């Protein structure tokens, strides 16, 4: 992370996709997907959109800031082809990916299918639910409790703080492999 002053605020700016978390990625997918650089800057720096939009900067500051974020536009990885990590770091602890994806509870499988069906029907895509997919499968390990679909929010919030470079390939792996055992007709995109 790069420490940077924007206007009257000191912020940390990611210097690569490795430093972008799931929350930032999902917000960028939702709010900056059409290439809005103001939205991308606001999201990556955790600043309000209006603050960044109305920011007065001189040319030198603008050039420095633009250089600091070049990676965002120039180095966009193909997230679906990233190597699968062996674990996911949640709340500073590494959690191994289950060896047997079919070993989850019936409740996990049903909630998983419901989330995927709803996402595909609503958007034709499953990218927006990667945090939910990971929360469903890591909930028992993270909390030490049996799966409870009504109590996923804390695990989901923790997953939203994970690196997108680590979380996305795991979520994609779960989505593509778990759907092989599913009755779903549509596959994730």
JSON list of C-alpha atoms in Angstrom, two decimals:
[
{"chain": "A", "resi": 1, "resn": "UNK", "atom": "CA", "xyz": [0.00, 0.00, 0.00]},
{"chain": "A", "resi": 2, "resn": "UNK", "atom": "CA", "xyz": [1.13, 3.50, -0.79]},
{"chain": "A", "resi": 3, "resn": "UNK", "atom": "CA", "xyz": [0.46, 6.23, 1.76]},
{"chain": "A", "resi": 4, "resn": "UNK", "atom": "CA", "xyz": [-0.84, 9.27, -0.08]},
{"chain": "A", "resi": 5, "resn": "UNK", "atom": "CA", "xyz": [-2.47, 12.59, 0.75]},
{"chain": "A", "resi": 6, "resn": "UNK", "atom": "CA", "xyz": [-5.57, 13.42, -1.25]},
{"chain": "A", "resi": 7, "resn": "UNK", "atom": "CA", "xyz": [-6.90, 16.87, -0.48]},
{"chain": "A", "resi": 8, "resn": "UNK", "atom": "CA", "xyz": [-6.96, 17.04, 3.30]},
{"chain": "A", "resi": 9, "resn": "UNK", "atom": "CA", "xyz": [-7.05, 13.25, 3.81]},
{"chain": "A", "resi": 10, "resn": "UNK", "atom": "CA", "xyz": [-4.29, 10.71, 4.22]},
{"chain": "A", "resi": 11, "resn": "UNK", "atom": "CA", "xyz": [-5.15, 7.45, 2.47]},
{"chain": "A", "resi": 12, "resn": "UNK", "atom": "CA", "xyz": [-3.61, 4.12, 1.61]},
{"chain": "A", "resi": 13, "resn": "UNK", "atom": "CA", "xyz": [-3.69, 3.33, -2.08]},
{"chain": "A", "resi": 14, "resn": "UNK", "atom": "CA", "xyz": [-3.30, -0.26, -3.31]},
{"chain": "A", "resi": 15, "resn": "UNK", "atom": "CA", "xyz": [-0.30, -0.59, -5.62]},
{"chain": "A", "resi": 16, "resn": "UNK", "atom": "CA", "xyz": [-1.41, -3.86, -7.24]},
{"chain": "A", "resi": 17, "resn": "UNK", "atom": "CA", "xyz": [-4.39, -6.18, -7.49]},
{"chain": "A", "resi": 18, "resn": "UNK", "atom": "CA", "xyz": [-2.84, -8.20, -4.64]},
{"chain": "A", "resi": 19, "resn": "UNK", "atom": "CA", "xyz": [-3.80, -5.36, -2.28]},
{"chain": "A", "resi": 20, "resn": "UNK", "atom": "CA", "xyz": [-7.42, -5.04, -3.45]},
{"chain": "A", "resi": 21, "resn": "UNK", "atom": "CA", "xyz": [-9.89, -6.76, -1.16]},
{"chain": "A", "resi": 22, "resn": "UNK", "atom": "CA", "xyz": [-13.13, -8.53, -2.04]},
{"chain": "A", "resi": 23, "resn": "UNK", "atom": "CA", "xyz": [-15.24, -5.58, -0.88]},
{"chain": "A", "resi": 24, "resn": "UNK", "atom": "CA", "xyz": [-13.38, -3.14, -3.14]},
{"chain": "A", "resi": 25, "resn": "UNK", "atom": "CA", "xyz": [-13.54, -5.56, -6.07]},
{"chain": "A", "resi": 26, "resn": "UNK", "atom": "CA", "xyz": [-17.30, -6.06, -5.70]},
{"chain": "A", "resi": 27, "resn": "UNK", "atom": "CA", "xyz": [-17.86, -2.31, -5.42]},
{"chain": "A", "resi": 28, "resn": "UNK", "atom": "CA", "xyz": [-15.75, -1.72, -8.53]},
{"chain": "A", "resi": 29, "resn": "UNK", "atom": "CA", "xyz": [-17.74, -4.39, -10.39]},
{"chain": "A", "resi": 30, "resn": "UNK", "atom": "CA", "xyz": [-20.97, -2.71, -9.35]},
{"chain": "A", "resi": 31, "resn": "UNK", "atom": "CA", "xyz": [-20.14, 1.02, -9.39]},
{"chain": "A", "resi": 32, "resn": "UNK", "atom": "CA", "xyz": [-17.13, 1.47, -11.67]},
{"chain": "A", "resi": 33, "resn": "UNK", "atom": "CA", "xyz": [-17.74, -1.27, -14.22]},
{"chain": "A", "resi": 34, "resn": "UNK", "atom": "CA", "xyz": [-18.28, 1.26, -17.00]},
{"chain": "A", "resi": 35, "resn": "UNK", "atom": "CA", "xyz": [-14.78, 2.69, -16.48]},
{"chain": "A", "resi": 36, "resn": "UNK", "atom": "CA", "xyz": [-15.65, 5.63, -14.22]},
{"chain": "A", "resi": 37, "resn": "UNK", "atom": "CA", "xyz": [-12.20, 6.62, -12.88]},
{"chain": "A", "resi": 38, "resn": "UNK", "atom": "CA", "xyz": [-13.71, 8.75, -10.09]},
{"chain": "A", "resi": 39, "resn": "UNK", "atom": "CA", "xyz": [-15.65, 5.75, -8.76]},
{"chain": "A", "resi": 40, "resn": "UNK", "atom": "CA", "xyz": [-12.55, 3.53, -8.99]},
{"chain": "A", "resi": 41, "resn": "UNK", "atom": "CA", "xyz": [-10.40, 6.07, -7.12]},
{"chain": "A", "resi": 42, "resn": "UNK", "atom": "CA", "xyz": [-13.06, 6.59, -4.45]},
{"chain": "A", "resi": 43, "resn": "UNK", "atom": "CA", "xyz": [-13.45, 2.84, -3.92]},
{"chain": "A", "resi": 44, "resn": "UNK", "atom": "CA", "xyz": [-9.74, 2.03, -3.90]},
{"chain": "A", "resi": 45, "resn": "UNK", "atom": "CA", "xyz": [-9.00, 4.88, -1.47]},
{"chain": "A", "resi": 46, "resn": "UNK", "atom": "CA", "xyz": [-12.14, 4.35, 0.66]},
{"chain": "A", "resi": 47, "resn": "UNK", "atom": "CA", "xyz": [-13.29, 7.90, 0.06]},
{"chain": "A", "resi": 48, "resn": "UNK", "atom": "CA", "xyz": [-16.75, 9.26, -0.76]},
{"chain": "A", "resi": 49, "resn": "UNK", "atom": "CA", "xyz": [-17.41, 9.66, -4.48]},
{"chain": "A", "resi": 50, "resn": "UNK", "atom": "CA", "xyz": [-18.42, 13.33, -4.12]},
{"chain": "A", "resi": 51, "resn": "UNK", "atom": "CA", "xyz": [-15.24, 14.11, -2.20]},
{"chain": "A", "resi": 52, "resn": "UNK", "atom": "CA", "xyz": [-13.04, 12.71, -4.99]},
{"chain": "A", "resi": 53, "resn": "UNK", "atom": "CA", "xyz": [-15.20, 14.24, -7.74]},
{"chain": "A", "resi": 54, "resn": "UNK", "atom": "CA", "xyz": [-14.93, 17.74, -6.25]},
{"chain": "A", "resi": 55, "resn": "UNK", "atom": "CA", "xyz": [-11.26, 17.47, -5.26]},
{"chain": "A", "resi": 56, "resn": "UNK", "atom": "CA", "xyz": [-9.05, 20.35, -6.35]},
{"chain": "A", "resi": 57, "resn": "UNK", "atom": "CA", "xyz": [-5.65, 19.07, -7.46]},
{"chain": "A", "resi": 58, "resn": "UNK", "atom": "CA", "xyz": [-2.77, 20.64, -9.31]},
{"chain": "A", "resi": 59, "resn": "UNK", "atom": "CA", "xyz": [-1.32, 19.00, -12.40]},
{"chain": "A", "resi": 60, "resn": "UNK", "atom": "CA", "xyz": [1.71, 17.53, -10.58]},
{"chain": "A", "resi": 61, "resn": "UNK", "atom": "CA", "xyz": [-0.50, 15.91, -7.91]},
{"chain": "A", "resi": 62, "resn": "UNK", "atom": "CA", "xyz": [-2.84, 14.56, -10.58]},
{"chain": "A", "resi": 63, "resn": "UNK", "atom": "CA", "xyz": [0.08, 13.06, -12.53]},
{"chain": "A", "resi": 64, "resn": "UNK", "atom": "CA", "xyz": [1.51, 11.42, -9.39]},
{"chain": "A", "resi": 65, "resn": "UNK", "atom": "CA", "xyz": [-1.86, 10.04, -8.43]},
{"chain": "A", "resi": 66, "resn": "UNK", "atom": "CA", "xyz": [-2.51, 8.74, -11.94]},
{"chain": "A", "resi": 67, "resn": "UNK", "atom": "CA", "xyz": [0.88, 7.00, -11.98]},
{"chain": "A", "resi": 68, "resn": "UNK", "atom": "CA", "xyz": [0.12, 5.39, -8.62]},
{"chain": "A", "resi": 69, "resn": "UNK", "atom": "CA", "xyz": [-3.04, 3.82, -10.08]},
{"chain": "A", "resi": 70, "resn": "UNK", "atom": "CA", "xyz": [-1.76, 2.84, -13.54]},
{"chain": "A", "resi": 71, "resn": "UNK", "atom": "CA", "xyz": [-1.69, -0.82, -12.46]},
{"chain": "A", "resi": 72, "resn": "UNK", "atom": "CA", "xyz": [-5.47, -0.72, -12.03]},
{"chain": "A", "resi": 73, "resn": "UNK", "atom": "CA", "xyz": [-6.06, -0.15, -15.74]},
{"chain": "A", "resi": 74, "resn": "UNK", "atom": "CA", "xyz": [-2.96, -1.80, -17.16]},
{"chain": "A", "resi": 75, "resn": "UNK", "atom": "CA", "xyz": [-2.69, -5.03, -15.16]},
{"chain": "A", "resi": 76, "resn": "UNK", "atom": "CA", "xyz": [-6.24, -6.39, -14.93]},
{"chain": "A", "resi": 77, "resn": "UNK", "atom": "CA", "xyz": [-5.84, -10.12, -14.39]},
{"chain": "A", "resi": 78, "resn": "UNK", "atom": "CA", "xyz": [-8.10, -12.78, -15.82]},
{"chain": "A", "resi": 79, "resn": "UNK", "atom": "CA", "xyz": [-9.46, -13.76, -12.41]},
{"chain": "A", "resi": 80, "resn": "UNK", "atom": "CA", "xyz": [-10.92, -17.05, -13.66]},
{"chain": "A", "resi": 81, "resn": "UNK", "atom": "CA", "xyz": [-7.49, -18.33, -14.67]},
{"chain": "A", "resi": 82, "resn": "UNK", "atom": "CA", "xyz": [-5.61, -17.41, -11.49]},
{"chain": "A", "resi": 83, "resn": "UNK", "atom": "CA", "xyz": [-3.95, -20.35, -9.74]},
{"chain": "A", "resi": 84, "resn": "UNK", "atom": "CA", "xyz": [-5.98, -21.88, -6.94]},
{"chain": "A", "resi": 85, "resn": "UNK", "atom": "CA", "xyz": [-4.41, -21.12, -3.56]},
{"chain": "A", "resi": 86, "resn": "UNK", "atom": "CA", "xyz": [-4.42, -23.90, -0.97]},
{"chain": "A", "resi": 87, "resn": "UNK", "atom": "CA", "xyz": [-6.05, -21.71, 1.65]},
{"chain": "A", "resi": 88, "resn": "UNK", "atom": "CA", "xyz": [-7.86, -18.45, 2.28]},
{"chain": "A", "resi": 89, "resn": "UNK", "atom": "CA", "xyz": [-6.67, -16.00, 4.93]},
{"chain": "A", "resi": 90, "resn": "UNK", "atom": "CA", "xyz": [-9.74, -14.86, 6.91]},
{"chain": "A", "resi": 91, "resn": "UNK", "atom": "CA", "xyz": [-9.25, -12.63, 9.96]},
{"chain": "A", "resi": 92, "resn": "UNK", "atom": "CA", "xyz": [-5.49, -13.22, 9.79]},
{"chain": "A", "resi": 93, "resn": "UNK", "atom": "CA", "xyz": [-5.87, -17.02, 9.93]},
{"chain": "A", "resi": 94, "resn": "UNK", "atom": "CA", "xyz": [-5.39, -19.42, 7.03]},
{"chain": "A", "resi": 95, "resn": "UNK", "atom": "CA", "xyz": [-8.26, -21.79, 6.27]},
{"chain": "A", "resi": 96, "resn": "UNK", "atom": "CA", "xyz": [-7.56, -24.75, 4.02]},
{"chain": "A", "resi": 97, "resn": "UNK", "atom": "CA", "xyz": [-9.83, -25.39, 1.07]},
{"chain": "A", "resi": 98, "resn": "UNK", "atom": "CA", "xyz": [-11.86, -28.54, 1.78]},
{"chain": "A", "resi": 99, "resn": "UNK", "atom": "CA", "xyz": [-10.42, -31.62, 0.07]},
{"chain": "A", "resi": 100, "resn": "UNK", "atom": "CA", "xyz": [-13.89, -33.00, -0.56]},
{"chain": "A", "resi": 101, "resn": "UNK", "atom": "CA", "xyz": [-16.24, -30.34, -1.88]},
{"chain": "A", "resi": 102, "resn": "UNK", "atom": "CA", "xyz": [-19.18, -32.68, -1.49]},
{"chain": "A", "resi": 103, "resn": "UNK", "atom": "CA", "xyz": [-18.59, -32.99, 2.27]},
{"chain": "A", "resi": 104, "resn": "UNK", "atom": "CA", "xyz": [-20.57, -29.87, 3.23]},
{"chain": "A", "resi": 105, "resn": "UNK", "atom": "CA", "xyz": [-23.90, -30.14, 4.96]},
{"chain": "A", "resi": 106, "resn": "UNK", "atom": "CA", "xyz": [-27.20, -30.45, 3.14]},
{"chain": "A", "resi": 107, "resn": "UNK", "atom": "CA", "xyz": [-28.06, -26.96, 4.40]},
{"chain": "A", "resi": 108, "resn": "UNK", "atom": "CA", "xyz": [-24.88, -25.52, 2.89]},
{"chain": "A", "resi": 109, "resn": "UNK", "atom": "CA", "xyz": [-25.62, -27.16, -0.45]},
{"chain": "A", "resi": 110, "resn": "UNK", "atom": "CA", "xyz": [-29.22, -25.91, -0.55]},
{"chain": "A", "resi": 111, "resn": "UNK", "atom": "CA", "xyz": [-28.30, -22.34, 0.47]},
{"chain": "A", "resi": 112, "resn": "UNK", "atom": "CA", "xyz": [-25.47, -22.39, -2.07]},
{"chain": "A", "resi": 113, "resn": "UNK", "atom": "CA", "xyz": [-27.83, -23.47, -4.86]},
{"chain": "A", "resi": 114, "resn": "UNK", "atom": "CA", "xyz": [-30.44, -20.88, -3.85]},
{"chain": "A", "resi": 115, "resn": "UNK", "atom": "CA", "xyz": [-27.84, -18.07, -3.93]},
{"chain": "A", "resi": 116, "resn": "UNK", "atom": "CA", "xyz": [-26.48, -19.17, -7.30]},
{"chain": "A", "resi": 117, "resn": "UNK", "atom": "CA", "xyz": [-29.92, -19.55, -8.87]},
{"chain": "A", "resi": 118, "resn": "UNK", "atom": "CA", "xyz": [-31.00, -16.13, -7.60]},
{"chain": "A", "resi": 119, "resn": "UNK", "atom": "CA", "xyz": [-27.81, -14.48, -8.86]},
{"chain": "A", "resi": 120, "resn": "UNK", "atom": "CA", "xyz": [-27.98, -16.09, -12.30]},
{"chain": "A", "resi": 121, "resn": "UNK", "atom": "CA", "xyz": [-31.67, -15.22, -12.67]},
{"chain": "A", "resi": 122, "resn": "UNK", "atom": "CA", "xyz": [-31.08, -11.62, -11.55]},
{"chain": "A", "resi": 123, "resn": "UNK", "atom": "CA", "xyz": [-27.86, -10.82, -13.41]},
{"chain": "A", "resi": 124, "resn": "UNK", "atom": "CA", "xyz": [-26.80, -13.82, -15.48]},
{"chain": "A", "resi": 125, "resn": "UNK", "atom": "CA", "xyz": [-23.60, -13.86, -13.42]},
{"chain": "A", "resi": 126, "resn": "UNK", "atom": "CA", "xyz": [-22.29, -15.11, -10.08]},
{"chain": "A", "resi": 127, "resn": "UNK", "atom": "CA", "xyz": [-19.44, -12.62, -9.54]},
{"chain": "A", "resi": 128, "resn": "UNK", "atom": "CA", "xyz": [-21.53, -10.50, -7.16]},
{"chain": "A", "resi": 129, "resn": "UNK", "atom": "CA", "xyz": [-21.98, -13.41, -4.73]},
{"chain": "A", "resi": 130, "resn": "UNK", "atom": "CA", "xyz": [-18.40, -14.60, -4.33]},
{"chain": "A", "resi": 131, "resn": "UNK", "atom": "CA", "xyz": [-18.36, -13.33, -0.74]},
{"chain": "A", "resi": 132, "resn": "UNK", "atom": "CA", "xyz": [-21.58, -15.24, 0.02]},
{"chain": "A", "resi": 133, "resn": "UNK", "atom": "CA", "xyz": [-20.31, -18.43, -1.62]},
{"chain": "A", "resi": 134, "resn": "UNK", "atom": "CA", "xyz": [-17.14, -18.32, 0.45]},
{"chain": "A", "resi": 135, "resn": "UNK", "atom": "CA", "xyz": [-19.06, -17.48, 3.63]},
{"chain": "A", "resi": 136, "resn": "UNK", "atom": "CA", "xyz": [-21.32, -20.50, 3.11]},
{"chain": "A", "resi": 137, "resn": "UNK", "atom": "CA", "xyz": [-18.40, -22.89, 2.83]},
{"chain": "A", "resi": 138, "resn": "UNK", "atom": "CA", "xyz": [-16.01, -21.38, 5.36]},
{"chain": "A", "resi": 139, "resn": "UNK", "atom": "CA", "xyz": [-18.61, -20.50, 8.04]},
{"chain": "A", "resi": 140, "resn": "UNK", "atom": "CA", "xyz": [-18.21, -23.71, 10.13]},
{"chain": "A", "resi": 141, "resn": "UNK", "atom": "CA", "xyz": [-14.39, -23.45, 10.09]},
{"chain": "A", "resi": 142, "resn": "UNK", "atom": "CA", "xyz": [-14.31, -19.71, 10.87]},
{"chain": "A", "resi": 143, "resn": "UNK", "atom": "CA", "xyz": [-16.95, -19.73, 13.60]},
{"chain": "A", "resi": 144, "resn": "UNK", "atom": "CA", "xyz": [-16.47, -23.21, 15.03]},
{"chain": "A", "resi": 145, "resn": "UNK", "atom": "CA", "xyz": [-20.26, -23.62, 14.88]},
{"chain": "A", "resi": 146, "resn": "UNK", "atom": "CA", "xyz": [-22.57, -25.73, 12.71]},
{"chain": "A", "resi": 147, "resn": "UNK", "atom": "CA", "xyz": [-23.74, -24.03, 9.52]},
{"chain": "A", "resi": 148, "resn": "UNK", "atom": "CA", "xyz": [-26.41, -21.40, 10.15]},
{"chain": "A", "resi": 149, "resn": "UNK", "atom": "CA", "xyz": [-27.61, -19.45, 7.09]},
{"chain": "A", "resi": 150, "resn": "UNK", "atom": "CA", "xyz": [-29.09, -16.79, 9.36]},
{"chain": "A", "resi": 151, "resn": "UNK", "atom": "CA", "xyz": [-25.67, -16.06, 10.88]},
{"chain": "A", "resi": 152, "resn": "UNK", "atom": "CA", "xyz": [-23.49, -15.67, 7.77]},
{"chain": "A", "resi": 153, "resn": "UNK", "atom": "CA", "xyz": [-23.06, -11.89, 7.89]},
{"chain": "A", "resi": 154, "resn": "UNK", "atom": "CA", "xyz": [-19.98, -11.75, 10.16]},
{"chain": "A", "resi": 155, "resn": "UNK", "atom": "CA", "xyz": [-18.18, -14.39, 8.11]},
{"chain": "A", "resi": 156, "resn": "UNK", "atom": "CA", "xyz": [-19.20, -12.60, 4.92]},
{"chain": "A", "resi": 157, "resn": "UNK", "atom": "CA", "xyz": [-17.81, -9.30, 6.27]},
{"chain": "A", "resi": 158, "resn": "UNK", "atom": "CA", "xyz": [-14.54, -11.01, 7.15]},
{"chain": "A", "resi": 159, "resn": "UNK", "atom": "CA", "xyz": [-14.32, -12.49, 3.65]},
{"chain": "A", "resi": 160, "resn": "UNK", "atom": "CA", "xyz": [-14.92, -9.07, 2.11]},
{"chain": "A", "resi": 161, "resn": "UNK", "atom": "CA", "xyz": [-11.60, -8.05, 3.71]},
{"chain": "A", "resi": 162, "resn": "UNK", "atom": "CA", "xyz": [-9.70, -10.91, 2.03]},
{"chain": "A", "resi": 163, "resn": "UNK", "atom": "CA", "xyz": [-7.47, -10.33, -0.99]},
{"chain": "A", "resi": 164, "resn": "UNK", "atom": "CA", "xyz": [-9.44, -10.66, -4.22]},
{"chain": "A", "resi": 165, "resn": "UNK", "atom": "CA", "xyz": [-6.45, -12.43, -5.78]},
{"chain": "A", "resi": 166, "resn": "UNK", "atom": "CA", "xyz": [-6.81, -15.17, -3.19]},
{"chain": "A", "resi": 167, "resn": "UNK", "atom": "CA", "xyz": [-10.62, -15.20, -2.80]},
{"chain": "A", "resi": 168, "resn": "UNK", "atom": "CA", "xyz": [-11.76, -15.05, -6.43]},
{"chain": "A", "resi": 169, "resn": "UNK", "atom": "CA", "xyz": [-10.05, -18.25, -7.64]},
{"chain": "A", "resi": 170, "resn": "UNK", "atom": "CA", "xyz": [-11.36, -20.14, -4.60]},
{"chain": "A", "resi": 171, "resn": "UNK", "atom": "CA", "xyz": [-14.93, -18.87, -5.13]},
{"chain": "A", "resi": 172, "resn": "UNK", "atom": "CA", "xyz": [-14.72, -19.68, -8.84]},
{"chain": "A", "resi": 173, "resn": "UNK", "atom": "CA", "xyz": [-13.38, -23.15, -8.02]},
{"chain": "A", "resi": 174, "resn": "UNK", "atom": "CA", "xyz": [-16.30, -23.72, -5.62]},
{"chain": "A", "resi": 175, "resn": "UNK", "atom": "CA", "xyz": [-18.83, -22.41, -8.11]},
{"chain": "A", "resi": 176, "resn": "UNK", "atom": "CA", "xyz": [-17.62, -24.47, -11.04]},
{"chain": "A", "resi": 177, "resn": "UNK", "atom": "CA", "xyz": [-16.95, -27.67, -9.10]},
{"chain": "A", "resi": 178, "resn": "UNK", "atom": "CA", "xyz": [-19.93, -27.64, -6.77]},
{"chain": "A", "resi": 179, "resn": "UNK", "atom": "CA", "xyz": [-22.28, -27.04, -9.65]},
{"chain": "A", "resi": 180, "resn": "UNK", "atom": "CA", "xyz": [-21.14, -30.36, -11.13]},
{"chain": "A", "resi": 181, "resn": "UNK", "atom": "CA", "xyz": [-22.98, -32.00, -8.22]},
{"chain": "A", "resi": 182, "resn": "UNK", "atom": "CA", "xyz": [-25.93, -29.65, -8.51]},
{"chain": "A", "resi": 183, "resn": "UNK", "atom": "CA", "xyz": [-29.18, -29.85, -10.39]},
{"chain": "A", "resi": 184, "resn": "UNK", "atom": "CA", "xyz": [-28.58, -26.33, -11.74]},
{"chain": "A", "resi": 185, "resn": "UNK", "atom": "CA", "xyz": [-28.78, -26.03, -15.48]},
{"chain": "A", "resi": 186, "resn": "UNK", "atom": "CA", "xyz": [-26.82, -22.76, -15.83]},
{"chain": "A", "resi": 187, "resn": "UNK", "atom": "CA", "xyz": [-23.14, -22.49, -15.02]},
{"chain": "A", "resi": 188, "resn": "UNK", "atom": "CA", "xyz": [-21.45, -19.43, -13.45]},
{"chain": "A", "resi": 189, "resn": "UNK", "atom": "CA", "xyz": [-20.00, -16.79, -15.71]}
]
